[in-house]
PDB file of C-alpha atoms in Angstrom:
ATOM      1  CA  UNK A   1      -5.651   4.363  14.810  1.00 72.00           C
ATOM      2  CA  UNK A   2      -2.006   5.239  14.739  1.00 89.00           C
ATOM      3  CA  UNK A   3      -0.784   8.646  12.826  1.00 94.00           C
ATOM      4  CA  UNK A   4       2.526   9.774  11.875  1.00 96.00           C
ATOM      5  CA  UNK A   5       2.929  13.663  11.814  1.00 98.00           C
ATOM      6  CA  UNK A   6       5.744  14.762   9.891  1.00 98.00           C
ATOM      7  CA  UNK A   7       6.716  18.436  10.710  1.00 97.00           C
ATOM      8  CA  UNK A   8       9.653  20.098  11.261  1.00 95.00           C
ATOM      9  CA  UNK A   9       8.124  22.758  13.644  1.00 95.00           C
ATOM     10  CA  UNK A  10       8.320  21.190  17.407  1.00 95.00           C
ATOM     11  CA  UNK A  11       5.156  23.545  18.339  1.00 96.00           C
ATOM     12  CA  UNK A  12       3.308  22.598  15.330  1.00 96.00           C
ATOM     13  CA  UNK A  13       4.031  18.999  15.843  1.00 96.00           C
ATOM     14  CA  UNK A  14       3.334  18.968  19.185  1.00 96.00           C
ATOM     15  CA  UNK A  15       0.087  20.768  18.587  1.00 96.00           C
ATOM     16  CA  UNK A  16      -0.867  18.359  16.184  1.00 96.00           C
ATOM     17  CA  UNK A  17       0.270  15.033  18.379  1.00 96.00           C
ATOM     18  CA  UNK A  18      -1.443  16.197  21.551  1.00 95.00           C
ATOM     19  CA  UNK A  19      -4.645  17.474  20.042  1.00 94.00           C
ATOM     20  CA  UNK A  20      -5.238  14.083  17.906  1.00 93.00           C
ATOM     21  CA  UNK A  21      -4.542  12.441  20.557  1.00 93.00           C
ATOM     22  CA  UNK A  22      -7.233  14.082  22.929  1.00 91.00           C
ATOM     23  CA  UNK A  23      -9.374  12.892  19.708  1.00 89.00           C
ATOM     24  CA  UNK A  24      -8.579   9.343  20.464  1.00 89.00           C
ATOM     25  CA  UNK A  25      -5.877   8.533  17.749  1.00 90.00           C
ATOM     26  CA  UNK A  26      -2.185   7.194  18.846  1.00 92.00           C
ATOM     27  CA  UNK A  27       0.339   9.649  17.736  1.00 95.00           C
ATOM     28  CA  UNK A  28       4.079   9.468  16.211  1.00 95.00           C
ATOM     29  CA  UNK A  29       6.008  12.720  15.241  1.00 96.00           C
ATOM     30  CA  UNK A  30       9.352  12.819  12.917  1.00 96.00           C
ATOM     31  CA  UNK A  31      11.132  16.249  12.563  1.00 97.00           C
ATOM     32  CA  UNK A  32      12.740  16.233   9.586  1.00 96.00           C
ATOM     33  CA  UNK A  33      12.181  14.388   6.222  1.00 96.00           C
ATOM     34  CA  UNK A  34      14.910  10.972   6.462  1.00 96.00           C
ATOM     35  CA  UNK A  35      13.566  10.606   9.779  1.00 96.00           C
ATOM     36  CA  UNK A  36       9.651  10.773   8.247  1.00 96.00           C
ATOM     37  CA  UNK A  37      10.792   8.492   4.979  1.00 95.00           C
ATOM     38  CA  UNK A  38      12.713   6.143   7.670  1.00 94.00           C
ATOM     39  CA  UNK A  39       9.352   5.525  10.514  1.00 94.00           C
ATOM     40  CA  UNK A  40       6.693   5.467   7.137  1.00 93.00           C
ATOM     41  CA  UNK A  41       8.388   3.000   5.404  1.00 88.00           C
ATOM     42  CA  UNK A  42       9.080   0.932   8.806  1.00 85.00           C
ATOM     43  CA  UNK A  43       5.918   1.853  11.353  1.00 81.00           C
ATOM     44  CA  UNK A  44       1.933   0.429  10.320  1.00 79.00           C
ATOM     45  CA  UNK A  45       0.163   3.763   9.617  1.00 89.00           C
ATOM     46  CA  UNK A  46      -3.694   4.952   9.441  1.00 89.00           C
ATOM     47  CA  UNK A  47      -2.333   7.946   8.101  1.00 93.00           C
ATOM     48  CA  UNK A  48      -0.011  10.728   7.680  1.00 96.00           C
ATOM     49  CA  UNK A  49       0.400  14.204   8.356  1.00 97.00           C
ATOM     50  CA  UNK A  50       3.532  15.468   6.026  1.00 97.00           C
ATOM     51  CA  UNK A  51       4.912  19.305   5.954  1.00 97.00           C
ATOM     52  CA  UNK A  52       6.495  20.023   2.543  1.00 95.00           C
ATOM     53  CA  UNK A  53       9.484  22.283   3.853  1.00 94.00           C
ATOM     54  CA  UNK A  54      11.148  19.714   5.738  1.00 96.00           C
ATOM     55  CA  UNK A  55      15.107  19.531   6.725  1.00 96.00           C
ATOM     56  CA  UNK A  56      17.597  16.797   5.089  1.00 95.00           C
ATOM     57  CA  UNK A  57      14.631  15.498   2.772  1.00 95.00           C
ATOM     58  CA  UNK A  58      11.505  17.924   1.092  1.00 96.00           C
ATOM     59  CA  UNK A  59       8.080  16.339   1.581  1.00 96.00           C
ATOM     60  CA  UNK A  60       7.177  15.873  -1.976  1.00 96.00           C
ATOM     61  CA  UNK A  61      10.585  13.742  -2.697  1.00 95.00           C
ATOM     62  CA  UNK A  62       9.384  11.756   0.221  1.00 96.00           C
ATOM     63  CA  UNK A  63       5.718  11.451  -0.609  1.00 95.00           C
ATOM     64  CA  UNK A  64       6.758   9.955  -4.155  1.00 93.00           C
ATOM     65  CA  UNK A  65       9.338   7.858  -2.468  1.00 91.00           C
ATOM     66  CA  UNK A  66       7.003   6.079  -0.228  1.00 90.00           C
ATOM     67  CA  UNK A  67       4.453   5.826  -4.016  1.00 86.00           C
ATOM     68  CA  UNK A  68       7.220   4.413  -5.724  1.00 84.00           C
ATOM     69  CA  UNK A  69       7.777   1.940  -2.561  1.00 79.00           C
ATOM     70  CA  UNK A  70       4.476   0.634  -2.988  1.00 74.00           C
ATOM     71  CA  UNK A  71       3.364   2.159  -0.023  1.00 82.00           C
ATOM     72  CA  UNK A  72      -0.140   3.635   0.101  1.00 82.00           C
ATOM     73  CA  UNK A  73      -0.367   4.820   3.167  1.00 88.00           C
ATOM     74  CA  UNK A  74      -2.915   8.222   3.569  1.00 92.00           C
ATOM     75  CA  UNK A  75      -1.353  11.117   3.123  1.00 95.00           C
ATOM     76  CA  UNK A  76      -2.922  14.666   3.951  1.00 96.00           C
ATOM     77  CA  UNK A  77      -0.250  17.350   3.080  1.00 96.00           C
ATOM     78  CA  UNK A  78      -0.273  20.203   5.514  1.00 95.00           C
ATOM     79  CA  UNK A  79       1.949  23.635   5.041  1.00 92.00           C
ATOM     80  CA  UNK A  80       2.523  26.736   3.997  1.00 93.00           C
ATOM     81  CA  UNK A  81       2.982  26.611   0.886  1.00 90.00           C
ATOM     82  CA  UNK A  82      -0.743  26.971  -0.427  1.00 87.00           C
ATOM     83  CA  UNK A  83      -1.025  27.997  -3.306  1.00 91.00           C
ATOM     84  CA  UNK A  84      -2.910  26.138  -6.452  1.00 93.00           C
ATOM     85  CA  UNK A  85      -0.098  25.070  -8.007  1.00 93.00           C
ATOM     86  CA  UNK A  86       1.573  23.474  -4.831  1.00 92.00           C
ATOM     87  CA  UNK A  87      -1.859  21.525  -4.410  1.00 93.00           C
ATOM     88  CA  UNK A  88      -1.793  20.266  -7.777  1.00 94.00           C
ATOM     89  CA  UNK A  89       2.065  19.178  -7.601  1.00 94.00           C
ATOM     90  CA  UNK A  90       1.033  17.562  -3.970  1.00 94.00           C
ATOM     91  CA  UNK A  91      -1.792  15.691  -5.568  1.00 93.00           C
ATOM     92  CA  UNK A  92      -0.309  14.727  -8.441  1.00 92.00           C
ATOM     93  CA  UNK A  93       2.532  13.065  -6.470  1.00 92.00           C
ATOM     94  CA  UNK A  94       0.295  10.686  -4.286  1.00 91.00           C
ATOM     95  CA  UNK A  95      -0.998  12.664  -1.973  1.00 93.00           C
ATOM     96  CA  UNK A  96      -4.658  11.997  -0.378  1.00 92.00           C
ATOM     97  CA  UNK A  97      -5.351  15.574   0.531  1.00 93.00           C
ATOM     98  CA  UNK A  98      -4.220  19.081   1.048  1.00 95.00           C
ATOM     99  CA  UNK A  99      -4.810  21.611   3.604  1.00 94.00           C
ATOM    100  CA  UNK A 100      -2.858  25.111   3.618  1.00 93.00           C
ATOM    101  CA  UNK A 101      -1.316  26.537   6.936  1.00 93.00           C
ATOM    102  CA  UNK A 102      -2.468  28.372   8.975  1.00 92.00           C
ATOM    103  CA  UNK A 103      -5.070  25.988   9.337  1.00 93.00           C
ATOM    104  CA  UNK A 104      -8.735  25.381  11.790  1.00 94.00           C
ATOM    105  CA  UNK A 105      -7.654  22.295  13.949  1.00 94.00           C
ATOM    106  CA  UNK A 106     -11.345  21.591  13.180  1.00 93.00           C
ATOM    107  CA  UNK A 107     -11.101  21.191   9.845  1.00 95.00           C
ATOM    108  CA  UNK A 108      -7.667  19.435   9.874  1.00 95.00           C
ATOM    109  CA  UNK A 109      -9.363  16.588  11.943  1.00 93.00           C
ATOM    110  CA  UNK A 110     -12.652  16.637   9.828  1.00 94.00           C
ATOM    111  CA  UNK A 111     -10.397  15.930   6.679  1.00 93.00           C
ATOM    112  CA  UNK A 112      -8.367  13.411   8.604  1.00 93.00           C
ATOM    113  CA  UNK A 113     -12.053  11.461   9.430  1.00 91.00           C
ATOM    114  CA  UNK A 114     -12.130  11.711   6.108  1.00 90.00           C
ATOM    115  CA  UNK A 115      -9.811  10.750   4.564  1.00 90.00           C
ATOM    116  CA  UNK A 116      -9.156   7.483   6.301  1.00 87.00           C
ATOM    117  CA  UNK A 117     -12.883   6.920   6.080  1.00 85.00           C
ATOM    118  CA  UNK A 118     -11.912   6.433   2.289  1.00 81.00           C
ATOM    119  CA  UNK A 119      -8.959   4.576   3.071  1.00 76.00           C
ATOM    120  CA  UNK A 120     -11.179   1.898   4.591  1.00 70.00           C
ATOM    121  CA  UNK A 121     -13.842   1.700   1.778  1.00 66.00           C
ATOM    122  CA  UNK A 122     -10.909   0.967  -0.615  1.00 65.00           C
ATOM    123  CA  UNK A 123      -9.835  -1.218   1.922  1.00 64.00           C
ATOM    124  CA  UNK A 124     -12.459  -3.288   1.235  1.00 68.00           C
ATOM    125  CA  UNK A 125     -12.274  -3.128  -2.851  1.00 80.00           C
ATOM    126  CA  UNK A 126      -8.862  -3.423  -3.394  1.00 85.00           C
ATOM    127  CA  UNK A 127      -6.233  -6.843  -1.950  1.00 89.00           C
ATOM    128  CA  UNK A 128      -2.382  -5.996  -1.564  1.00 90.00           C
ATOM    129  CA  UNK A 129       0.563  -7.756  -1.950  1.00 91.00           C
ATOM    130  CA  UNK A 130       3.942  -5.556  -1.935  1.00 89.00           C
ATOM    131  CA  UNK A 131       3.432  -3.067  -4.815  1.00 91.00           C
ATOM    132  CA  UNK A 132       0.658  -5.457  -6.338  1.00 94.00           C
ATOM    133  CA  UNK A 133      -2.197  -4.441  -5.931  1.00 93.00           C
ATOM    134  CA  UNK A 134      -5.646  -6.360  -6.949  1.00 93.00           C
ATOM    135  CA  UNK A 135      -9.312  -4.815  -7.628  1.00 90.00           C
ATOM    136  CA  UNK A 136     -11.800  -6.873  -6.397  1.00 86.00           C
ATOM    137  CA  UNK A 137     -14.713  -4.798  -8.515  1.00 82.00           C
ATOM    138  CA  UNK A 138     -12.770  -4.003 -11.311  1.00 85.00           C
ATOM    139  CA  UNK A 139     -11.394  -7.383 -11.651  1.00 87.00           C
ATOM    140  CA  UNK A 140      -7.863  -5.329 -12.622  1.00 88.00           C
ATOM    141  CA  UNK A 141      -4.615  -5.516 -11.375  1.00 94.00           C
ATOM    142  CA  UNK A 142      -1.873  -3.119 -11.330  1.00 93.00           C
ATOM    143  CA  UNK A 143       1.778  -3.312 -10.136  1.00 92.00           C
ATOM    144  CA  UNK A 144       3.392  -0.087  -9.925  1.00 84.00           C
ATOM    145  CA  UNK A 145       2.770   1.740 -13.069  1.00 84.00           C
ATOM    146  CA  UNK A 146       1.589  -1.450 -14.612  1.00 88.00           C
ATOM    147  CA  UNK A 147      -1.796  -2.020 -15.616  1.00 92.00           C
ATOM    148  CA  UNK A 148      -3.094  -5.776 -15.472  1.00 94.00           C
ATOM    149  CA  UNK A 149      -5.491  -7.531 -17.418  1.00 92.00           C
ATOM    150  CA  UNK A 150      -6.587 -10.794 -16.240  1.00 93.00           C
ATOM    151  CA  UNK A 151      -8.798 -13.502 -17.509  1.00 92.00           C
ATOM    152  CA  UNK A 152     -11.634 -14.517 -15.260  1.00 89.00           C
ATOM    153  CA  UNK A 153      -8.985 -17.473 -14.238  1.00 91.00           C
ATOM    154  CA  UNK A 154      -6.557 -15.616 -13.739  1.00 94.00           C
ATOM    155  CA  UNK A 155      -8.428 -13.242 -11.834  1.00 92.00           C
ATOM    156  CA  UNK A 156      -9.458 -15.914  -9.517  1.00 91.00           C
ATOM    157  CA  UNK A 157      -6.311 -17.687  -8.955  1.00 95.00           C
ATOM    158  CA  UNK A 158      -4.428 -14.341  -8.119  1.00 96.00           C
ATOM    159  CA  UNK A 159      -7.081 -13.261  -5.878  1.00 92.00           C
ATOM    160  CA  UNK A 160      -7.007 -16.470  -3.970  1.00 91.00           C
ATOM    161  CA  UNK A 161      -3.256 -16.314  -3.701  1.00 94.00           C
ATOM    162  CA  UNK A 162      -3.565 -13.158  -2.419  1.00 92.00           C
ATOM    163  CA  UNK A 163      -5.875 -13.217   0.263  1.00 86.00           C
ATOM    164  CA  UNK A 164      -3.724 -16.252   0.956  1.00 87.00           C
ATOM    165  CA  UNK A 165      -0.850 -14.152   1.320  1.00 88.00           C
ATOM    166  CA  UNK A 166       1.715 -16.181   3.307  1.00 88.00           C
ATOM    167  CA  UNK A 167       0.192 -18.942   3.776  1.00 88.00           C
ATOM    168  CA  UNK A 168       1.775 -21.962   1.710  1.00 90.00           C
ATOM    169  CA  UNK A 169      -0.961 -23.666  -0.744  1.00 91.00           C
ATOM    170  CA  UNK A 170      -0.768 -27.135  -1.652  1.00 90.00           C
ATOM    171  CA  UNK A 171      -1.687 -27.457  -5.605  1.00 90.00           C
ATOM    172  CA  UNK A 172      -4.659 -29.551  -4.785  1.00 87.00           C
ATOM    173  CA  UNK A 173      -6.133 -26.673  -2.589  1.00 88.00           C
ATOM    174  CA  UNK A 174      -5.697 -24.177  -5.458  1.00 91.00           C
ATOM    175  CA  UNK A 175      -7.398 -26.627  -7.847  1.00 88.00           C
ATOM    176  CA  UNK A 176     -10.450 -27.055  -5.130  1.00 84.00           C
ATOM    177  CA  UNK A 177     -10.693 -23.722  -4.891  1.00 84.00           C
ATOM    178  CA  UNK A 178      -9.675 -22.410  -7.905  1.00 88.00           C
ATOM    179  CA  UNK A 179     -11.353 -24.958 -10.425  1.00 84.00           C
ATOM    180  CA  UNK A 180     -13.805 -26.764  -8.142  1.00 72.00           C
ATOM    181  CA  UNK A 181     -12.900 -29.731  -8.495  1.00 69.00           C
ATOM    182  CA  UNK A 182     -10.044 -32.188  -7.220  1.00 63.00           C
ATOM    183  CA  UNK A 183      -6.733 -32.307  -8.352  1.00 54.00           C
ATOM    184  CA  UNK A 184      -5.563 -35.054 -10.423  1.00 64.00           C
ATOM    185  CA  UNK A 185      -1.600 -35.518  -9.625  1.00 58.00           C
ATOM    186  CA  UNK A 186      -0.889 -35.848 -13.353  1.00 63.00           C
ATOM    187  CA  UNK A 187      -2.188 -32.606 -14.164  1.00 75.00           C
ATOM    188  CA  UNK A 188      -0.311 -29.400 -14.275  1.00 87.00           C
ATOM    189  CA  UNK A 189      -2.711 -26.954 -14.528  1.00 89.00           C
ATOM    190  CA  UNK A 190      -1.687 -25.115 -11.502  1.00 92.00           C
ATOM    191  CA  UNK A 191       1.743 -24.971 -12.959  1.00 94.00           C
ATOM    192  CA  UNK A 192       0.254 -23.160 -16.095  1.00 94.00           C
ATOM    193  CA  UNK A 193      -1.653 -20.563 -14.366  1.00 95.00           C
ATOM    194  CA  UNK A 194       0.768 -19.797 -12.322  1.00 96.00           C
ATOM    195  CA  UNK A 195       3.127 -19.576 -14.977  1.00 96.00           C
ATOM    196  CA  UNK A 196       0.549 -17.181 -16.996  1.00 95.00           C
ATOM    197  CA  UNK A 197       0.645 -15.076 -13.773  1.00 96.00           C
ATOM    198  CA  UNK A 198       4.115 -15.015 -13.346  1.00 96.00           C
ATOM    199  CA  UNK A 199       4.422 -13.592 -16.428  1.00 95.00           C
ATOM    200  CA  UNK A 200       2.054 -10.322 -16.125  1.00 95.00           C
ATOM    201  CA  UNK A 201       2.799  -9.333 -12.512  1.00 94.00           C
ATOM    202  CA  UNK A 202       6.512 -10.100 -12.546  1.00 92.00           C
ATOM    203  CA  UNK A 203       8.276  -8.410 -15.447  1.00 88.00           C
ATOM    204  CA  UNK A 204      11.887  -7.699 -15.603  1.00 85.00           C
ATOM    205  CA  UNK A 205      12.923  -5.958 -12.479  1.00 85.00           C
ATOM    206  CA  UNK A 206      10.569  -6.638 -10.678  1.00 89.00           C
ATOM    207  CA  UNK A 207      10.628  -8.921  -7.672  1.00 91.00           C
ATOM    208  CA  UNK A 208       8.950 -12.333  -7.019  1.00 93.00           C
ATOM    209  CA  UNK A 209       5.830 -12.349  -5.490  1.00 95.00           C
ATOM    210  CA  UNK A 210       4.503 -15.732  -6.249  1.00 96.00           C
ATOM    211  CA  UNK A 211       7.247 -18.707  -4.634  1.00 95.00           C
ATOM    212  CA  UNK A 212       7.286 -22.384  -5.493  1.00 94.00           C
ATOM    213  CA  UNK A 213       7.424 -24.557  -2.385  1.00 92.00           C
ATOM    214  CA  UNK A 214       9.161 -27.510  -3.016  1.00 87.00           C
ATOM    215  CA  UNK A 215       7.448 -30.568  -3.161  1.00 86.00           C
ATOM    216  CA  UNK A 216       4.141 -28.962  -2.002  1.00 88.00           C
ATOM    217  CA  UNK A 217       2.890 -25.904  -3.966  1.00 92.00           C
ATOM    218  CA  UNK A 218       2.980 -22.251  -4.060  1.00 95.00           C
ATOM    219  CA  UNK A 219       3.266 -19.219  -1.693  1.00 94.00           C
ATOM    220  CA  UNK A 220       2.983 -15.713  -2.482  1.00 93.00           C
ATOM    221  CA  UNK A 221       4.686 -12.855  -0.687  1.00 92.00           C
ATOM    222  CA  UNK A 222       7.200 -10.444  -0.584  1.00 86.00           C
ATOM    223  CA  UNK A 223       9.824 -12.000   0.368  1.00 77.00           C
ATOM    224  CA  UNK A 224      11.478 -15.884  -0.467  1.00 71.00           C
ATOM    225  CA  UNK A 225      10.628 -18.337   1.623  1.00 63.00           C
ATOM    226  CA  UNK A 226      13.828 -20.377   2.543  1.00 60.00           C
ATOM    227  CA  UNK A 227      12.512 -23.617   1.260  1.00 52.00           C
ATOM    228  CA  UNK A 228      11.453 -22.040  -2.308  1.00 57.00           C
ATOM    229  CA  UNK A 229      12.771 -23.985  -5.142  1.00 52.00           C
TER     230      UNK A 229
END
């Protein structure tokens, strides 16, 4: 599991790498917070150790960048600055957990087991697509701030699209999958649904997530595909 300590302090940081890494994880360090906003939003993450008193950019800016960015990434807060109302403003701004400096290395790798222990059981409810993300118990969706609701069609179209991610679907596969039964070429039922879809999880501003693939079906992802109609 890969961590990315963000931490001004070289001693702290390098207290922090070396010793989670004689636990077993693989360890990145930034020093200051464009660096930390710059490696989160590029490097695959298990989790992330952020300092709020950072140089260039202050931890909490960055921690509700990377929310706003769709990126939900762990994040255990660790500084000095402990006291309740700092935890509440940490919390409220997307972090996972908080721990005060000075601080039991113990106990800061006992809530790091933790907390990506959650991170994995959520994992395992929730399917995500960009800022889009799907509840596989709840049947709800939510994109950004957006909450979803979804008919039980709906809910099973999008969830196949989305554990589908990338991978170009002809219509008859959605309609076998979807509808169990096979397609019939004059029907556009696909076309509907995806069209009902289209219209709850994209919204003005937002970006496309679900692409038409012309002359075959439908893709979803982040980005266009170059053959996208």
């Amino acid at each position: 599991m890969s961590i990315l300590v963000i931490e001004d302090e070289i001693k702290v940081a390098n207290f922090i790498t070396k010793g989670l890494q004689e636990e077993g994880y693989e360890m990145e360090a930034a020093y200051d917070g464009e660096e930390g906003l710059e490696m989160a939003l590029s490097g695959d993450y298990e989790g992330i150790i952020l300092d709020l008193m950072l140089p260039k950019r202050d931890g909490i800016s960055l921690l509700r960048e990377l929310r706003a960015r769709g990126i939900r990434t762990p994040v255990l807060i660790l500084t000095a600055k402990g006291t309740i109302q700092d935890k509440v403003i940490g919390l409220d701004s997307g972090a996972d957990d908080y721990l005060a400096k000075p601080f039991h290395f113990e106990e800061l790798t006992a809530r790091i087991r933790s907390m990506l222990r959650r991170s994995t059981v959520e994992k395992a409810t929730q399917l995500e697509v960009g800022d889009l993300v799907l509840g596989t118990i709840s049947h709800k969706a939510k994109r950004g701030d957006n909450e979803i609701e979804l008919t039980a069609r709906e809910y099973s179209l999008l969830e196949y699209l989305m554990r589908n991610a990338d991978r170009v679907l002809s219509r008859s596969v959605i309609t076998q999958h979807v509808w169990n039964y096979n397609f019939d070429i004059e029907s556009n039922l696909v076309d509907v649904y995806i069209n009902r879809l289209r219209n709850k999880i994209e919204l003005e501003g937002m970006s496309r997530l679900i692409h038409s693939i012309r002359g075959v079906g439908y893709v979803m992802r982040e980005k266009p595909p170059e053959s996208e109609e």
